[in-house]
mmCIF file of C-alpha atoms in Angstrom:
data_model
loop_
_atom_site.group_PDB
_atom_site.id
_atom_site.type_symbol
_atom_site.label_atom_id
_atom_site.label_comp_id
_atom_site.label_asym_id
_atom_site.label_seq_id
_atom_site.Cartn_x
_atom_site.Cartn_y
_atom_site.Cartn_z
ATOM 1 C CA UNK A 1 60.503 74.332 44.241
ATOM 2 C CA UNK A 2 62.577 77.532 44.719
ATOM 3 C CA UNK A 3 60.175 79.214 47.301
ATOM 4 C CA UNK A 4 60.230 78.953 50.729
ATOM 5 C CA UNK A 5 56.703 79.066 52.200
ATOM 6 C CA UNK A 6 57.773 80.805 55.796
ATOM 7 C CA UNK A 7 54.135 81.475 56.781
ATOM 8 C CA UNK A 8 53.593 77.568 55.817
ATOM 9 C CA UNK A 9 56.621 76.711 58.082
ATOM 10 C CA UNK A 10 54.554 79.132 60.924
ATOM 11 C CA UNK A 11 51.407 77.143 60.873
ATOM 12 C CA UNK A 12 52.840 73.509 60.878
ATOM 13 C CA UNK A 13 54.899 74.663 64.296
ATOM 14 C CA UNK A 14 51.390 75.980 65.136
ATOM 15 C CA UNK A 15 49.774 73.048 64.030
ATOM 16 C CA UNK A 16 52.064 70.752 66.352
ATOM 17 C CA UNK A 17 52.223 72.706 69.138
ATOM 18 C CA UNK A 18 48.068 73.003 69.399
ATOM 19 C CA UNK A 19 48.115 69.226 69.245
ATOM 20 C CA UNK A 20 51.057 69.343 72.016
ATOM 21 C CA UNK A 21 48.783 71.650 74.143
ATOM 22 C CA UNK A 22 45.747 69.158 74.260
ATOM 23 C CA UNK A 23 47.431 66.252 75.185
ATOM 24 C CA UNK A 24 49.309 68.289 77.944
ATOM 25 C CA UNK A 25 45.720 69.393 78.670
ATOM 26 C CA UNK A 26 44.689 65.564 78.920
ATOM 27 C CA UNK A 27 47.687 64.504 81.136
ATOM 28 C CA UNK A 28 46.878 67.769 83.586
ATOM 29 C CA UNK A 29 43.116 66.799 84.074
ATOM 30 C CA UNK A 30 42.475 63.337 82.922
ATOM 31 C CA UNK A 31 45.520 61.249 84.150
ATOM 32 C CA UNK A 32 46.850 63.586 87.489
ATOM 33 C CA UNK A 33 42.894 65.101 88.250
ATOM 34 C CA UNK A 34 44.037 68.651 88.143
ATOM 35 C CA UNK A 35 42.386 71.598 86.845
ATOM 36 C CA UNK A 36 43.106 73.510 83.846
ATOM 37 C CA UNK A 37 42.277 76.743 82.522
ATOM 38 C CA UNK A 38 41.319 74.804 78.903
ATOM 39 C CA UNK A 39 39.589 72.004 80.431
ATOM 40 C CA UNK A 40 35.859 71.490 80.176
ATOM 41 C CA UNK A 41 35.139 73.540 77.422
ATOM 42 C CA UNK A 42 35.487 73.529 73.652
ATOM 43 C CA UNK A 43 38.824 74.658 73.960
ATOM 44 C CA UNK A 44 39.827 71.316 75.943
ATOM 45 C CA UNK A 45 40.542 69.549 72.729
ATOM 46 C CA UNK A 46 40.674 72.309 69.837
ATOM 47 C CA UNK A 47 44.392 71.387 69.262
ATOM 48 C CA UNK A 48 43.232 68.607 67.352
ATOM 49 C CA UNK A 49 42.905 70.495 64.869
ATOM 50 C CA UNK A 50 46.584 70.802 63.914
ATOM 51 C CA UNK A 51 46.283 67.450 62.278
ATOM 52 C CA UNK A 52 43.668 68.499 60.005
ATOM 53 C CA UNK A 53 45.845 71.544 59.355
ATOM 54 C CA UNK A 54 49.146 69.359 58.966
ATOM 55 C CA UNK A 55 47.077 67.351 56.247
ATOM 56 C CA UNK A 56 45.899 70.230 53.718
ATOM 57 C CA UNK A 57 49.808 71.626 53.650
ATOM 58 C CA UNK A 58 50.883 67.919 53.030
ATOM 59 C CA UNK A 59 48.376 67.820 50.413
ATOM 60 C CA UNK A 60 50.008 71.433 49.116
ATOM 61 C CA UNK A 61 53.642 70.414 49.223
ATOM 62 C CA UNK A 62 53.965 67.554 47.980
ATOM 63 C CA UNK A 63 51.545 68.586 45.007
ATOM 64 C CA UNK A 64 53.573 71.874 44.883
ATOM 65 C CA UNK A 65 57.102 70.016 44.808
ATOM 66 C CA UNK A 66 56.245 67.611 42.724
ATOM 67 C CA UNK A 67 54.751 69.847 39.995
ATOM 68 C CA UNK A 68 55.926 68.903 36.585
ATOM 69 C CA UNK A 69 56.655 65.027 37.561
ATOM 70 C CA UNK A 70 55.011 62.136 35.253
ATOM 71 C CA UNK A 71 56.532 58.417 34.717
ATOM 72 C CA UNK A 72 57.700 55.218 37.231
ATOM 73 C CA UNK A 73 61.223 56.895 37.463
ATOM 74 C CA UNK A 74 59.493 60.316 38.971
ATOM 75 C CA UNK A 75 56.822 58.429 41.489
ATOM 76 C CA UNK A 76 60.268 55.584 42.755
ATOM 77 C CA UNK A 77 62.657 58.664 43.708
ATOM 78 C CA UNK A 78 59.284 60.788 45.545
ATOM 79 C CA UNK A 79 57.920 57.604 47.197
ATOM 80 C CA UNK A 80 61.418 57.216 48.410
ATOM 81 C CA UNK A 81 62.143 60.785 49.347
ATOM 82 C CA UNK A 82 58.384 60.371 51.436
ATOM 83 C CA UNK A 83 59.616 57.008 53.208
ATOM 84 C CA UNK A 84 63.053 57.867 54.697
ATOM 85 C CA UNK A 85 61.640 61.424 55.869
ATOM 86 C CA UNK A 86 58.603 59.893 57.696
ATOM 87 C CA UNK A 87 59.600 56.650 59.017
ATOM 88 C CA UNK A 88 63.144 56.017 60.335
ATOM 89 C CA UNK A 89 62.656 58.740 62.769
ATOM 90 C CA UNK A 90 59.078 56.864 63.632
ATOM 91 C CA UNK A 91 60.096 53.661 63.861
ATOM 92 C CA UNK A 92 63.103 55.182 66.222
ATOM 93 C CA UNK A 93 60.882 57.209 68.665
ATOM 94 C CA UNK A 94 58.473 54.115 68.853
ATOM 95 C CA UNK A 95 60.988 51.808 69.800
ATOM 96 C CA UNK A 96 61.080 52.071 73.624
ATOM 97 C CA UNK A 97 56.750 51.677 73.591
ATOM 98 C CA UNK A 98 57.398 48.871 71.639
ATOM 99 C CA UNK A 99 59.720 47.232 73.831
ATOM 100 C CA UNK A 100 58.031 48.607 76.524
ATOM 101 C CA UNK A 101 54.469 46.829 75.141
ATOM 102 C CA UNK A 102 56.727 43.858 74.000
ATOM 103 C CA UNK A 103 57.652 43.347 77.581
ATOM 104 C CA UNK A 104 54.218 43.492 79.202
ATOM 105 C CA UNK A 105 52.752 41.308 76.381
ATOM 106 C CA UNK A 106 50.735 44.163 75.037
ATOM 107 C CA UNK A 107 52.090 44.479 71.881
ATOM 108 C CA UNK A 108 49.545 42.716 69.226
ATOM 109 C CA UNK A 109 49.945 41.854 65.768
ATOM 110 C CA UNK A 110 47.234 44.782 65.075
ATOM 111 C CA UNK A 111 49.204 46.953 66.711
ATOM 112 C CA UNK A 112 52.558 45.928 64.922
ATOM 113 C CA UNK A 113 51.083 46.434 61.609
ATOM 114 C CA UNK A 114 49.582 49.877 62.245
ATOM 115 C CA UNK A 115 53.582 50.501 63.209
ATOM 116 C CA UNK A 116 55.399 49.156 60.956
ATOM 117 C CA UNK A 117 53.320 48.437 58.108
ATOM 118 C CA UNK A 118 50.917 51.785 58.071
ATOM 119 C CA UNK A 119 48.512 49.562 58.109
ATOM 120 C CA UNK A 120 45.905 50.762 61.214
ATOM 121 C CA UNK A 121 42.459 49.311 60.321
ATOM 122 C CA UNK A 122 42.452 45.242 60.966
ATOM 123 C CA UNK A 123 38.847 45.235 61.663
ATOM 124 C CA UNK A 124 35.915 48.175 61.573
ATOM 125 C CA UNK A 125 38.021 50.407 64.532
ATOM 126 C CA UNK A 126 40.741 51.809 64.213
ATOM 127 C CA UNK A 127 44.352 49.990 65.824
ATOM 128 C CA UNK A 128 46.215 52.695 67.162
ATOM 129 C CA UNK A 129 50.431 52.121 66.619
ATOM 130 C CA UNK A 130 52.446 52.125 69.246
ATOM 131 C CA UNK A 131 53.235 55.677 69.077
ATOM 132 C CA UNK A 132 50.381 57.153 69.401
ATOM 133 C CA UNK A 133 50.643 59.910 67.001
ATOM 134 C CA UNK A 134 51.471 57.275 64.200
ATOM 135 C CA UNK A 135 47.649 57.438 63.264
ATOM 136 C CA UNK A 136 48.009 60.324 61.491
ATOM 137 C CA UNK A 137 51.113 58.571 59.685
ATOM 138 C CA UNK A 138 49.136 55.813 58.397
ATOM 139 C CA UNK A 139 46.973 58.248 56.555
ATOM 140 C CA UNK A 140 49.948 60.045 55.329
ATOM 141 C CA UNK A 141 51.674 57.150 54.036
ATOM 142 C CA UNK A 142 48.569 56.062 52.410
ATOM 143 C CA UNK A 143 48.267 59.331 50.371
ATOM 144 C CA UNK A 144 51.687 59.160 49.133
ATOM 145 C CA UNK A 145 51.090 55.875 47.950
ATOM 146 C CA UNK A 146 48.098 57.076 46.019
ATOM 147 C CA UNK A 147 49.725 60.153 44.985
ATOM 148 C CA UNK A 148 53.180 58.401 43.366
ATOM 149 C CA UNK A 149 51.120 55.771 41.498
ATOM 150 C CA UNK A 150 49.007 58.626 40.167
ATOM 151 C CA UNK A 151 52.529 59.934 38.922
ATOM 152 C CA UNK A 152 53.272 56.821 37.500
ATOM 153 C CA UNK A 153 50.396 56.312 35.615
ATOM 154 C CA UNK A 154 49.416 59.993 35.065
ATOM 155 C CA UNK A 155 51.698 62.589 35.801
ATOM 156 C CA UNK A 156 50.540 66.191 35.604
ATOM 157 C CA UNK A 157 47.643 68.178 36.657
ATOM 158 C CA UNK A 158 46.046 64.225 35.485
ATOM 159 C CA UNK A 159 47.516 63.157 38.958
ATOM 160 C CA UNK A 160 45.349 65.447 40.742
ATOM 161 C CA UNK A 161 42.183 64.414 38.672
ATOM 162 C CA UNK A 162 43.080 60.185 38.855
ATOM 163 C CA UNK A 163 43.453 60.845 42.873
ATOM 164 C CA UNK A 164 40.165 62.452 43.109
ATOM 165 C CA UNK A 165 38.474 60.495 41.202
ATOM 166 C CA UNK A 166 39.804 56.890 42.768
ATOM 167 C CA UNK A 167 39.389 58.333 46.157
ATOM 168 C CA UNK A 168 35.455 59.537 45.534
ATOM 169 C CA UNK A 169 34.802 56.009 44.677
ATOM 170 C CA UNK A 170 36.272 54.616 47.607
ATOM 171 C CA UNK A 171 34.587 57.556 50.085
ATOM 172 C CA UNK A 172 30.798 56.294 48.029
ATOM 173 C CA UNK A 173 31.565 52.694 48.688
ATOM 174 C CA UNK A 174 32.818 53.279 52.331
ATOM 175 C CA UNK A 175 29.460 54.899 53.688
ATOM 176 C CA UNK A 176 27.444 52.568 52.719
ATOM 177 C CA UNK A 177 29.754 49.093 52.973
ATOM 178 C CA UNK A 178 31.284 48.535 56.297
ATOM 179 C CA UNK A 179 34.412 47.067 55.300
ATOM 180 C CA UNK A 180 38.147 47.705 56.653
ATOM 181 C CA UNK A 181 39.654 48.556 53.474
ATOM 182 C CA UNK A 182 37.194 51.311 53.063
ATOM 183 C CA UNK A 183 37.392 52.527 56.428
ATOM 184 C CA UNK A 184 41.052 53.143 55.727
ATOM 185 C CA UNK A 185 40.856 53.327 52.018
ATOM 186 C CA UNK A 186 37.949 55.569 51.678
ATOM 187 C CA UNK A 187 38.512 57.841 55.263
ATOM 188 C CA UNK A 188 36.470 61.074 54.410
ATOM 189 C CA UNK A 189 39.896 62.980 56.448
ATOM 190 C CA UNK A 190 41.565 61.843 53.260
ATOM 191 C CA UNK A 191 39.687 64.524 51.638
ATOM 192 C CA UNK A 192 42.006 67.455 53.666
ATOM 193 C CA UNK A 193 45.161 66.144 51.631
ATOM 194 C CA UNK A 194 43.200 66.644 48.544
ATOM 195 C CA UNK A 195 41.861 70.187 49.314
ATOM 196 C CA UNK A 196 45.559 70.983 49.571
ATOM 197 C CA UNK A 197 46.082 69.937 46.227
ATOM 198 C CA UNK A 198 43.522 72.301 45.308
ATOM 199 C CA UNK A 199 45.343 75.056 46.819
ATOM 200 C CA UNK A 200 48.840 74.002 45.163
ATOM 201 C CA UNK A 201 46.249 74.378 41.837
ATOM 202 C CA UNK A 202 44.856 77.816 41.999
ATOM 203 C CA UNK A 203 46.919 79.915 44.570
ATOM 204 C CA UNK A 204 48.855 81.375 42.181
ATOM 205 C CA UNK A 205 46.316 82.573 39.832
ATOM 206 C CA UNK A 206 44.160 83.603 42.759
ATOM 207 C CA UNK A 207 44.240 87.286 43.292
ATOM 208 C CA UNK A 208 46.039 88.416 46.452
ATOM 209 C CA UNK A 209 43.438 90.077 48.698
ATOM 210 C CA UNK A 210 41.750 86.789 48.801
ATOM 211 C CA UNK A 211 43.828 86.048 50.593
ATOM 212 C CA UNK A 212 43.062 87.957 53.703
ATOM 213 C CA UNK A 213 39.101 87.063 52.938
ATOM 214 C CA UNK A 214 40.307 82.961 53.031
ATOM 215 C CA UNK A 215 41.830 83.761 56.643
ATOM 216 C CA UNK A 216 39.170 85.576 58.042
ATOM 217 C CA UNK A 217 36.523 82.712 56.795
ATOM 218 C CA UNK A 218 38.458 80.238 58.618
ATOM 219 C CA UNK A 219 38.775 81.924 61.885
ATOM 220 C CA UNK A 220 35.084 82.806 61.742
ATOM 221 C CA UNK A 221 34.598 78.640 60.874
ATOM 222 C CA UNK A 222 36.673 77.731 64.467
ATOM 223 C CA UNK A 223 35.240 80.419 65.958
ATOM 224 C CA UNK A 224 32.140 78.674 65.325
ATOM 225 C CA UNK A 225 33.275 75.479 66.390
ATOM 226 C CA UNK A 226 34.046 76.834 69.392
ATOM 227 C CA UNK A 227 31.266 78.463 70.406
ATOM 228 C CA UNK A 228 28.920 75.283 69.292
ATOM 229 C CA UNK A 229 31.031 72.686 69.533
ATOM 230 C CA UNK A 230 32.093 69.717 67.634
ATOM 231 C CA UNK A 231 30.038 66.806 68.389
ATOM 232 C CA UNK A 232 32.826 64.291 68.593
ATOM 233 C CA UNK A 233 34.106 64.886 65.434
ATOM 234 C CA UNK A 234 37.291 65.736 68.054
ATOM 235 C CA UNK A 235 37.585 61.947 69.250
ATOM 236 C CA UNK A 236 38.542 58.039 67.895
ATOM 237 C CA UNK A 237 34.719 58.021 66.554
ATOM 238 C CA UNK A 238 35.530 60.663 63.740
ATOM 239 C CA UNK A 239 37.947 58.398 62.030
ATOM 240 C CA UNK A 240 35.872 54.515 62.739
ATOM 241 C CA UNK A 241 32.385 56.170 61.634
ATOM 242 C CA UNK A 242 32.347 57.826 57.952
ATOM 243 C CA UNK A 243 29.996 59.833 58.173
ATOM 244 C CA UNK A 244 31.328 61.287 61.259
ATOM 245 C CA UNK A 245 34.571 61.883 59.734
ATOM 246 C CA UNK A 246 32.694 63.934 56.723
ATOM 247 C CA UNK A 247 31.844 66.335 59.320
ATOM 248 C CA UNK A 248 35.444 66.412 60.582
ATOM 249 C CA UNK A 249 36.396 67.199 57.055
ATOM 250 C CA UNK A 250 33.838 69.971 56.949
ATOM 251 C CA UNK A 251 33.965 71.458 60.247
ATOM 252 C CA UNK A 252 38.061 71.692 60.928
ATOM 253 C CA UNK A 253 39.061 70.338 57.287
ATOM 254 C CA UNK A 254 37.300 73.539 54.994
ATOM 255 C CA UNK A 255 38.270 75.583 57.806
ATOM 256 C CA UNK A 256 42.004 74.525 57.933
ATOM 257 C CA UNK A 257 42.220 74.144 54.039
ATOM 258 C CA UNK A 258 41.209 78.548 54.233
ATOM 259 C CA UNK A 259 43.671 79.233 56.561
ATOM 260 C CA UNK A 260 46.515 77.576 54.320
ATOM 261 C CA UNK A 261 45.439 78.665 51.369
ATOM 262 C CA UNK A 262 45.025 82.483 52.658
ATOM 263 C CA UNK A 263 48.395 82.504 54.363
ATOM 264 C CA UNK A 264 49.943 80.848 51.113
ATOM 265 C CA UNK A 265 48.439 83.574 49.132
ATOM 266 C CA UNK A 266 49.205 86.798 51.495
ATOM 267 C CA UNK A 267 53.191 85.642 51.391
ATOM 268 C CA UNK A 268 55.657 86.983 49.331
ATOM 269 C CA UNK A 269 57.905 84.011 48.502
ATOM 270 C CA UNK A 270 60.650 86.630 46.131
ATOM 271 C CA UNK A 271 61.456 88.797 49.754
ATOM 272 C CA UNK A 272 64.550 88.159 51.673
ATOM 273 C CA UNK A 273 63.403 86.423 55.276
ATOM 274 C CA UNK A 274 64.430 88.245 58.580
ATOM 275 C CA UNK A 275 65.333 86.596 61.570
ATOM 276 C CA UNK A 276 61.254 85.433 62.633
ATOM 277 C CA UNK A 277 60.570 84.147 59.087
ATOM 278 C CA UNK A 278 63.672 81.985 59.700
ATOM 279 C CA UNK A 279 63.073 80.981 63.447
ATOM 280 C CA UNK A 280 59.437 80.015 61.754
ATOM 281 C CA UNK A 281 61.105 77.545 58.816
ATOM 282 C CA UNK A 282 63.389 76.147 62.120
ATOM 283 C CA UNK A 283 60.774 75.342 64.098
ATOM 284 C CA UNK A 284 58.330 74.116 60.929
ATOM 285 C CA UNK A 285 61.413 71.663 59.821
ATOM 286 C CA UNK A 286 61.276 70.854 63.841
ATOM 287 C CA UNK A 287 57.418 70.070 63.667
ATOM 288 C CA UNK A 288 57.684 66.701 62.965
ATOM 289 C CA UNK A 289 59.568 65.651 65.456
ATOM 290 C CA UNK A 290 58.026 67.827 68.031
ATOM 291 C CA UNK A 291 54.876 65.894 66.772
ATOM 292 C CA UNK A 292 56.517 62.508 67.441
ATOM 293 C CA UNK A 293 58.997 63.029 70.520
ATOM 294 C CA UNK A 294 56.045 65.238 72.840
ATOM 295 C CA UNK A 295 54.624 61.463 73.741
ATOM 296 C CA UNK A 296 57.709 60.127 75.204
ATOM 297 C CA UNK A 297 57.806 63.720 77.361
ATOM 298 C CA UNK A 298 54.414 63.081 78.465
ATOM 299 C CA UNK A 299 54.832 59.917 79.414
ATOM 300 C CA UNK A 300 58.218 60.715 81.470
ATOM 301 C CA UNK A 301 56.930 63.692 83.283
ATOM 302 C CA UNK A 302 53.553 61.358 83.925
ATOM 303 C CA UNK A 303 55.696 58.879 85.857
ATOM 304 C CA UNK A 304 57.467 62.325 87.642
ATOM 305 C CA UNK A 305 54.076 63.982 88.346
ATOM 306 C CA UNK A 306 52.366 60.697 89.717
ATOM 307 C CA UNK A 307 55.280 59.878 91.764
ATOM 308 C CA UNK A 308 55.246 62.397 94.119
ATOM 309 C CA UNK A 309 58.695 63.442 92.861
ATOM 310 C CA UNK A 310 57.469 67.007 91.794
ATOM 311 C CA UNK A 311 54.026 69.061 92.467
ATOM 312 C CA UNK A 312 52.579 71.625 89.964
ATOM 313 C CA UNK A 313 49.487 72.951 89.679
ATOM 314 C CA UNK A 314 47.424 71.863 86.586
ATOM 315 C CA UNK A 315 48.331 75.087 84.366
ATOM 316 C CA UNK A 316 51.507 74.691 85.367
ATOM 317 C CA UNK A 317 51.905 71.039 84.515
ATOM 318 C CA UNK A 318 50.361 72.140 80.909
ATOM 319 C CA UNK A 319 52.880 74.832 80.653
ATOM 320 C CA UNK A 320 56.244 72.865 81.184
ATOM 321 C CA UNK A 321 54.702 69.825 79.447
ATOM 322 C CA UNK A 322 54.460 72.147 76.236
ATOM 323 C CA UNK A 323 57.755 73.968 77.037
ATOM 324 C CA UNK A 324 59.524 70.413 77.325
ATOM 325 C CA UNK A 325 57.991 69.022 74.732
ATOM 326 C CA UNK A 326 59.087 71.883 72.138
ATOM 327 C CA UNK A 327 62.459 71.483 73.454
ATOM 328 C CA UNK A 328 62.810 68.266 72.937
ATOM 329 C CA UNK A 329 61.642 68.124 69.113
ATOM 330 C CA UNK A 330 63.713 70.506 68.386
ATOM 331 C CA UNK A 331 66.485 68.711 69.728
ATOM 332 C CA UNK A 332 65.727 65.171 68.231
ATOM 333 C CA UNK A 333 65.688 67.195 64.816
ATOM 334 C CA UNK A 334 68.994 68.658 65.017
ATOM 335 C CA UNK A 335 70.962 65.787 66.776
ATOM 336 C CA UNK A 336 68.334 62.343 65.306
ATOM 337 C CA UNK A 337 66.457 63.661 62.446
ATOM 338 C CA UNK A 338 68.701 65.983 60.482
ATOM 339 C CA UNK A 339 71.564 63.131 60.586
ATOM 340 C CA UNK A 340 69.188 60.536 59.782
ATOM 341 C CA UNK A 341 68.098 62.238 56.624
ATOM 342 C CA UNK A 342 71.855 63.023 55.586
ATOM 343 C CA UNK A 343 72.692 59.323 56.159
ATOM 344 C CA UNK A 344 69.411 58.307 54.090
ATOM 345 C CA UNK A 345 70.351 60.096 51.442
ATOM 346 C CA UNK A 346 72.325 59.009 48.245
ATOM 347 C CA UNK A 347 73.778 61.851 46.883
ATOM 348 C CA UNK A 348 74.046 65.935 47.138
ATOM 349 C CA UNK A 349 71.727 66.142 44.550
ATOM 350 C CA UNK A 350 69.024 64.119 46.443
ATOM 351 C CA UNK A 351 69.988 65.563 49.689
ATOM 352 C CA UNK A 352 68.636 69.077 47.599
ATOM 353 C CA UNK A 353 65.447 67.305 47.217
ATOM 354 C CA UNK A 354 64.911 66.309 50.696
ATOM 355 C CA UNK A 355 65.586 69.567 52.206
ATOM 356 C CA UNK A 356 62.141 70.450 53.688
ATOM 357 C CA UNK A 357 60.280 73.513 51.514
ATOM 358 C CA UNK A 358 57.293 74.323 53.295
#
């Protein structure tokens, strides 16, 4: 597509840094005992939330880029374009857990699946990958599969309607039959990718100032959240139970699916960007591997902290964890991820396509 969604690119560094910020939140209080500002109240673990964000504007790109696209041909070069941007870089940043878990003789067969195979439900709960951000990957992966063979067989605003309707089957059969294909098949957060289709459907027909109505719905919907909490739709239990993971959908999915529809709508894609608009689409493209690399900077200034080596207080711990963490994403993108992508790629005109358009 020839626009370049900056406020897009905004919210998915947004969207990774929130989920950055609870886990340094986690490593502050639950694995050094320290207190935090965030900790013990809903604000502890509303980062999670960036995931359900990051899922309705994957659900919007790709149905946005892919607009137009019909036949086996179309769905081969997108299903390829999907796997070398999501899991080279995975697989790379996973490697020294693996060996790590390898060594230790922690690493499971469940476990190398969920890595290496997307594959994360083995039994009724769900096997986390080494990397523990790779849950969120499975699910990913999953939609693109279902999205290129609806090109395949479809193509169209027919791929939107085949998805929806094969998934709604799955989701019916899932709450009531306790079976691991469903659980994984049939997860109700599955429904956030498709609510981003939606958007890639009617944003452009939508009129403008609903825009600004669409963001100030969802910030009244977390608001709420906050204020009554979430009822563990914010833990492990939101993606093994179904039903739990329909209010997940409702409570942070509707609410995340506003916000990127409303900031989709307010932009104006035809205006020259200025210098913040294009420090936003660096740090979007940088997302991903903020998302990815902020584990291995836990886990190294974990090891510091518990050592001895260096003492922080707990907001202070959660402020350089985020700082580092930041730092080094952006840094794996320009020096792994960006060469990665140029290596994967066959030709200048498929290095175009890959170029991230949020």
């Amino acid at each position: 597509m020839g626009e370049r969604f900056y406020g897009v690119q905004a919210l998915r560094f947004a969207a990774a840094t929130a989920v950055v910020v609870t886990h340094a939140v986690d490593l502050a209080g639950t694995r050094l005992g320290l207190e935090t500002a965030l900790a013990g109240g809903t604000l502890e673990n509303f980062g999670a939330v960036g995931v359900d964000v990051f899922f309705v504007i994957s659900g919007f790109i790709i149905a946005t880029t892919t607009r137009g696209q019909a036949g086996v041909e179309a769905a081969g070069a997108f299903l390829w374009r999907r796997f070398r941007r999501v899991a080279p870089i995975y697989w790379l940043l996973s490697l020294p857990i693996l060996i790590g878990m390898a060594r230790g003789g922690t690493l499971s067969p469940e476990v190398a699946a969920a890595t290496f195979l997307f594959w994360p439900f083995s039994g009724l709960e769900m096997t986390f990958p080494a990397l523990g951000p790779g849950w969120t990957l499975c699910f990913e992966m999953l939609f693109y599969a279902g999205f290129g063979l609806a090109v395949a067989v479809a193509g169209g605003r027919r791929v939107g309607w085949l998805l929806i309707g094969a998934y709604a089957a799955m989701l019916a059969a899932g709450l009531v039959v306790a079976a691991p294909v469903l659980r994984f098949w049939g997860a109700p957060i599955i429904l956030e990718f498709l609510l981003g289709v939606g958007i890639a459907w009617v944003w452009r027909s939508a009129p403008r100032r609903l825009g600004v109505w669409a963001v100030g719905l969802a910030l009244v919907g977390f608001g709420l959240g906050l204020v009554f909490g979430y009822g563990g739709i914010d833990d492990v239990g939101a993606l093994n139970d179904p039903w739990n993971g329909l209010r997940r959908a409702a409570v942070w999915g509707l609410p995340s699916a506003l916000l990127v529809f409303g900031v989709v709508r307010m932009e104006r894609t035809d205006r020259a960007p200025g210098r913040l608009s294009r420090a936003a689409a660096f740090m979007g493209d940088a997302s991903y591997s903020i998302y990815l690399v902020h584990v291995l900077v836990i886990r190294t200034l974990g090891r510091i902290f518990e050592s001895g080596m260096v003492a922080l207080p707990g907001d202070a711990v959660v402020g350089l964890t985020v700082v580092g963490s930041l730092a080094a994403g952006a840094v794996v993108h320009v020096w792994v991820e960006r060469p990665l992508l140029k290596v994967m790629t066959p030709s200048p005109a498929g290095r175009g396509l890959e170029r991230p358009r949020a």
